[in-house]
CSV table of C-alpha atoms and ligand atoms in Angstrom, one decimal:
chain,number,residue,atom,x,y,z
L,473,UNK,CA,41.1,-4.3,27.1
L,474,UNK,CA,39.3,-4.7,23.8
L,475,UNK,CA,36.8,-1.8,23.3
L,476,UNK,CA,33.2,-2.4,22.5
L,477,UNK,CA,30.2,-0.3,21.3
L,478,UNK,CA,27.3,0.1,23.7
L,479,UNK,CA,23.8,0.9,22.2
L,480,UNK,CA,21.1,2.2,24.6
L,481,UNK,CA,17.6,2.6,23.2
L,482,UNK,CA,14.3,3.3,24.8
L,483,UNK,CA,11.3,5.6,25.3
L,484,UNK,CA,11.5,9.3,25.9
L,485,UNK,CA,12.6,10.3,29.3
L,486,UNK,CA,13.6,7.0,30.9
L,487,UNK,CA,17.2,8.1,31.7
L,488,UNK,CA,19.1,6.9,28.6
L,489,UNK,CA,21.4,9.9,28.2
L,490,UNK,CA,22.1,10.3,31.9
L,491,UNK,CA,23.1,6.6,32.1
L,492,UNK,CA,25.0,6.6,28.8
L,493,UNK,CA,27.0,9.7,29.8
L,494,UNK,CA,28.1,8.2,33.1
L,495,UNK,CA,28.9,4.8,31.7
L,496,UNK,CA,31.0,6.5,29.0
L,497,UNK,CA,32.9,8.4,31.7
L,498,UNK,CA,33.6,5.3,33.8
L,499,UNK,CA,34.8,3.3,30.8
L,500,UNK,CA,36.7,6.3,29.2
L,501,UNK,CA,34.5,5.9,26.2
L,502,UNK,CA,33.0,8.5,23.9
L,503,UNK,CA,29.4,9.4,24.7
L,504,UNK,CA,27.0,10.3,21.9
L,505,UNK,CA,23.5,11.5,22.6
L,506,UNK,CA,22.0,10.9,19.1
L,507,UNK,CA,18.8,12.6,20.2
L,508,UNK,CA,20.7,15.8,20.5
L,509,UNK,CA,21.6,15.6,16.8
L,510,UNK,CA,17.9,15.2,15.8
L,511,UNK,CA,17.1,18.1,18.2
L,512,UNK,CA,19.7,20.3,16.5
L,513,UNK,CA,18.3,19.6,13.1
L,514,UNK,CA,14.8,20.4,14.5
L,515,UNK,CA,16.1,23.7,15.9
L,516,UNK,CA,17.5,24.6,12.5
L,517,UNK,CA,14.2,23.7,10.8
L,518,UNK,CA,12.3,25.9,13.3
L,519,UNK,CA,14.8,28.8,13.0
L,520,UNK,CA,14.8,28.7,9.2
L,521,UNK,CA,11.1,27.8,8.8
L,522,UNK,CA,11.9,24.7,6.8
L,523,UNK,CA,8.7,23.2,5.5
L,524,UNK,CA,9.0,19.4,6.3
L,525,UNK,CA,6.4,18.5,3.7
L,526,UNK,CA,8.7,20.0,1.0
L,527,UNK,CA,11.4,17.5,0.2
L,528,UNK,CA,13.6,19.9,-1.7
L,529,UNK,CA,13.6,22.3,1.2
L,530,UNK,CA,14.5,19.5,3.6
L,531,UNK,CA,17.3,18.3,1.4
L,532,UNK,CA,18.7,21.8,1.0
L,533,UNK,CA,18.5,22.4,4.7
L,534,UNK,CA,20.4,19.2,5.5
L,535,UNK,CA,23.3,20.4,3.2
L,536,UNK,CA,23.4,23.6,5.2
L,537,UNK,CA,23.5,21.8,8.6
L,538,UNK,CA,26.8,21.1,10.2
L,539,UNK,CA,26.7,19.4,13.6
L,540,UNK,CA,29.8,18.8,15.8
L,541,UNK,CA,30.4,17.9,19.4
L,542,UNK,CA,33.1,19.8,21.3
L,543,UNK,CA,34.4,19.5,24.8
L,544,UNK,CA,33.8,22.4,27.1
L,545,UNK,CA,37.2,23.1,28.8
L,546,UNK,CA,35.5,24.5,31.9
L,547,UNK,CA,32.7,22.0,32.5
L,548,UNK,CA,34.4,19.0,30.8
L,549,UNK,CA,31.1,18.3,29.2
L,550,UNK,CA,30.6,17.6,25.5
L,551,UNK,CA,28.4,20.2,23.9
L,552,UNK,CA,26.6,20.2,20.6
L,553,UNK,CA,27.3,22.9,18.0
L,554,UNK,CA,25.0,23.7,15.1
L,555,UNK,CA,26.9,25.6,12.4
L,556,UNK,CA,29.5,26.9,14.8
L,557,UNK,CA,27.1,27.9,17.6
L,558,UNK,CA,26.7,26.0,20.9
L,559,UNK,CA,23.0,25.0,21.1
L,560,UNK,CA,23.1,22.7,24.1
L,561,UNK,CA,20.4,24.7,25.9
L,562,UNK,CA,18.2,25.7,23.0
L,563,UNK,CA,17.7,22.1,21.8
L,564,UNK,CA,16.1,21.1,25.2
L,565,UNK,CA,13.3,23.6,24.9
L,566,UNK,CA,9.7,22.3,24.9
L,567,UNK,CA,9.2,23.9,21.5
L,568,UNK,CA,11.9,21.6,20.1
L,569,UNK,CA,10.7,18.6,22.1
L,570,UNK,CA,7.2,19.1,20.6
L,571,UNK,CA,8.5,19.0,17.0
L,572,UNK,CA,11.5,16.7,17.1
L,573,UNK,CA,9.7,13.5,16.5
L,574,UNK,CA,8.1,14.7,13.4
L,575,UNK,CA,11.4,15.9,12.0
L,576,UNK,CA,13.1,12.6,13.1
L,577,UNK,CA,10.5,10.6,11.1
L,578,UNK,CA,11.8,12.0,7.8
L,579,UNK,CA,13.9,9.5,5.8
L,580,UNK,CA,16.3,12.1,4.5
L,581,UNK,CA,17.0,13.3,8.0
L,582,UNK,CA,17.6,9.8,9.3
L,583,UNK,CA,19.9,8.7,6.5
L,584,UNK,CA,22.0,11.8,7.1
L,585,UNK,CA,22.3,11.4,10.9
L,586,UNK,CA,22.8,7.6,10.8
L,587,UNK,CA,25.8,8.1,8.5
L,588,UNK,CA,27.5,10.5,10.9
L,589,UNK,CA,26.7,8.3,13.9
L,590,UNK,CA,28.1,5.2,12.2
L,591,UNK,CA,31.4,7.0,11.5
L,592,UNK,CA,31.7,7.9,15.2
L,593,UNK,CA,31.5,4.2,16.1
L,594,UNK,CA,34.0,2.9,13.6
L,595,UNK,CA,36.8,2.5,16.1
L,596,UNK,CA,34.6,1.2,18.9
L,597,UNK,CA,34.6,2.6,22.4
L,598,UNK,CA,31.3,4.5,22.0
L,599,UNK,CA,28.3,4.6,24.2
L,600,UNK,CA,25.4,6.0,22.1
L,601,UNK,CA,21.8,6.4,23.1
L,602,UNK,CA,18.7,6.9,21.0
L,603,UNK,CA,15.9,5.1,19.4
L,604,UNK,CA,17.5,3.0,16.6
L,605,UNK,CA,21.1,2.5,17.8
L,606,UNK,CA,20.9,-1.2,18.5
L,607,UNK,CA,18.7,-1.9,15.4
L,608,UNK,CA,20.1,0.4,12.7
L,609,UNK,CA,23.1,2.5,13.7
L,610,UNK,CA,25.1,-0.3,15.4
L,611,UNK,CA,23.4,-3.6,14.7
L,612,UNK,CA,26.7,-5.3,15.6
L,613,UNK,CA,27.1,-3.5,19.0
L,614,UNK,CA,28.5,-5.9,21.5
L,615,UNK,CA,26.1,-4.6,24.2
L,616,UNK,CA,22.6,-3.5,23.6
L,617,UNK,CA,20.2,-2.2,26.3
L,618,UNK,CA,16.6,-1.3,25.9
L,619,UNK,CA,15.5,1.0,28.7
L,620,UNK,CA,12.0,1.4,30.0
L,621,UNK,CA,10.2,3.1,32.9
L,622,UNK,CA,6.6,3.8,33.8
L,623,UNK,CA,5.1,6.9,32.3
L,624,UNK,CA,4.6,8.4,35.8
L,625,UNK,CA,8.3,8.0,36.6
L,626,UNK,CA,9.3,9.5,33.3
L,627,UNK,CA,7.0,12.6,33.7
L,628,UNK,CA,8.3,13.2,37.2
L,629,UNK,CA,11.9,13.0,36.0
L,630,UNK,CA,11.3,15.5,33.2
L,631,UNK,CA,9.5,17.8,35.6
L,632,UNK,CA,12.6,17.8,37.9
L,633,UNK,CA,14.9,18.3,34.9
L,634,UNK,CA,13.0,21.4,33.8
L,635,UNK,CA,12.7,22.6,37.5
L,636,UNK,CA,16.5,22.4,37.8
L,637,UNK,CA,16.7,24.8,34.9
L,638,UNK,CA,14.2,27.1,36.5
L,639,UNK,CA,11.4,26.2,34.2
L,640,UNK,CA,8.0,24.8,35.3
L,641,UNK,CA,5.6,22.7,33.3
L,642,UNK,CA,2.5,20.9,34.5
L,643,UNK,CA,2.6,17.1,34.6
L,644,UNK,CA,-0.1,17.0,32.0
L,645,UNK,CA,1.9,19.0,29.4
L,646,UNK,CA,5.0,16.8,29.9
L,647,UNK,CA,2.9,13.6,29.8
L,648,UNK,CA,1.4,14.7,26.5
L,649,UNK,CA,4.8,15.4,25.1
L,650,UNK,CA,6.3,12.0,26.1
L,651,UNK,CA,3.2,10.1,24.9
L,652,UNK,CA,3.0,11.8,21.6
L,653,UNK,CA,6.8,11.3,20.9
L,654,UNK,CA,6.6,7.7,21.9
L,655,UNK,CA,3.7,7.2,19.5
L,656,UNK,CA,5.4,8.9,16.6
L,657,UNK,CA,8.8,7.2,17.4
L,658,UNK,CA,7.3,3.7,17.6
L,659,UNK,CA,4.9,3.9,14.6
L,660,UNK,CA,7.0,5.8,12.0
L,661,UNK,CA,8.1,3.9,8.8
L,662,UNK,CA,11.8,4.7,9.0
L,663,UNK,CA,13.6,2.8,11.7
L,664,UNK,CA,10.9,2.9,14.4
L,665,UNK,CA,11.8,2.6,18.0
L,666,UNK,CA,12.0,-1.2,18.7
L,667,UNK,CA,13.7,-3.4,21.1
L,668,UNK,CA,16.6,-5.2,19.3
L,669,UNK,CA,16.2,-9.0,19.6
L,670,UNK,CA,19.5,-9.3,21.4
L,671,UNK,CA,19.0,-6.3,23.7
L,672,UNK,CA,18.9,-6.6,27.5
L,673,UNK,CA,15.8,-4.9,29.0
L,674,UNK,CA,16.5,-2.5,31.9
L,675,UNK,CA,13.5,-1.1,33.7
L,676,UNK,CA,14.6,2.0,35.5
L,677,UNK,CA,11.4,2.8,37.3
L,678,UNK,CA,12.7,2.1,40.8
L,679,UNK,CA,16.4,2.3,40.2
L,680,UNK,CA,18.7,5.1,41.2
L,681,UNK,CA,21.1,6.5,38.6
L,682,UNK,CA,24.0,4.7,40.3
L,683,UNK,CA,22.2,1.4,40.1
L,684,UNK,CA,21.4,1.9,36.4
L,685,UNK,CA,24.9,2.8,35.6
L,686,UNK,CA,26.4,-0.1,37.6
L,687,UNK,CA,24.0,-2.5,35.9
L,688,UNK,CA,25.3,-1.5,32.5
L,689,UNK,CA,29.0,-1.4,33.5
L,690,UNK,CA,28.7,-5.0,34.9
L,691,UNK,CA,27.2,-6.2,31.6
L,692,UNK,CA,29.9,-4.4,29.6
L,693,UNK,CA,32.8,-5.7,31.8
L,694,UNK,CA,31.4,-9.2,31.4
L,695,UNK,CA,31.3,-8.9,27.6
L,696,UNK,CA,34.8,-7.4,27.5
L,697,UNK,CA,36.1,-10.2,29.7
L,698,UNK,CA,34.6,-12.8,27.3
L,699,UNK,CA,36.1,-11.1,24.3
L,700,UNK,CA,39.5,-11.0,26.0
L,701,UNK,CA,39.4,-14.7,26.8
L,702,UNK,CA,38.4,-15.5,23.3
L,703,UNK,CA,41.3,-13.4,22.0
L,704,UNK,CA,43.7,-15.2,24.4
L,705,UNK,CA,42.5,-18.6,23.2
L,706,UNK,CA,43.0,-17.6,19.6
L,707,UNK,CA,46.5,-16.3,20.4
L,708,UNK,CA,47.4,-19.7,22.0
L,709,UNK,CA,46.1,-21.6,19.0
L,710,UNK,CA,48.1,-19.3,16.6
L,711,UNK,CA,51.3,-19.8,18.7
L,712,UNK,CA,50.8,-23.6,18.8
L,713,UNK,CA,50.3,-23.6,15.0
L,714,UNK,CA,53.4,-21.6,14.4
L,715,UNK,CA,55.5,-24.1,16.5
L,716,UNK,CA,54.2,-27.0,14.4
V,2132,LIG,O1,13.7,13.3,25.6
V,2132,LIG,P1,14.7,12.2,25.4
V,2132,LIG,O2,16.0,12.5,26.0
V,2132,LIG,O3,14.2,10.9,25.7
V,2132,LIG,O4,14.8,12.2,23.8
V,2132,LIG,P2,16.1,12.4,22.9
V,2132,LIG,O5,17.0,11.3,23.1
V,2132,LIG,O6,16.6,13.8,23.1
V,2132,LIG,O7,15.4,12.4,21.4
V,2132,LIG,C1,14.5,13.3,21.0
V,2132,LIG,C2,13.8,12.8,19.8
V,2132,LIG,O8,14.7,12.5,18.7
V,2132,LIG,C3,13.1,11.4,20.0
V,2132,LIG,O9,11.8,11.6,20.6
V,2132,LIG,C4,13.0,10.8,18.6
V,2132,LIG,O10,11.9,11.4,17.9
V,2132,LIG,C5,14.3,11.4,18.0
V,2132,LIG,N1,15.4,10.4,17.9
V,2132,LIG,C6,15.4,9.5,16.9
V,2132,LIG,O11,14.5,9.4,16.1
V,2132,LIG,N2,16.4,8.6,16.8
V,2132,LIG,C7,17.4,8.6,17.7
V,2132,LIG,N3,18.4,7.7,17.5
V,2132,LIG,C8,17.4,9.5,18.7
V,2132,LIG,C9,16.4,10.4,18.8
């Protein structure tokens, strides 16, 4: 079957990465959590005390940042490496979460990340989630989803996620983080979070993960089926023309 690119965008904590990862597994596609790349840049900026108001420092730091994804042979999960070190755990800390949207609003950071993300999608077969995937990274993606969920549902999910890692934060602290990130992400000048005109809206408030995943898979299969029939029609026309 012809491969497609799937772009999943939406607000913080509405289940984009969980859904994208499982969709990619089912379709045998590559999963890219673009947010983890911005988080890795943020971690580097924190560790190296990069002043984000100093453009020269930001540019120099970006030259020193090398991000790659590698498969963990034991867990079969893709993990993110920052300059050779696996930072999968560190990038999910509340400290990084509280700063990532400010770092992601910088034009230099975005240009750098978008270039890398576009390269990953050149050969299709990618499920990427983020904030600007359907609008900037893959404006030609065959399937675009804009995910939403109520703030309460998103806070509860984040609480559970931290609890699973043995960390406990109050609903108020998590709510504040989600709200302030949404605010910065939707109002920034550089590629703000926006629903692409041709995106399907998926409200996950009362859906289970399986339901979300199946919803996306159905849409993807439908699109792949249409592409296949269009290709078959073109093949027939070409054959008929060669006979004439
Ligand atoms: O917490 P959640 O999983 O929803 O966020 P994330 O996907 O890990 O992204 C963290 C932050 O990175 C977002 O709040 C945005 O500020 C930024 N980001 C972005 O600007 N563009 C993207 N394509 C992905 C993430």
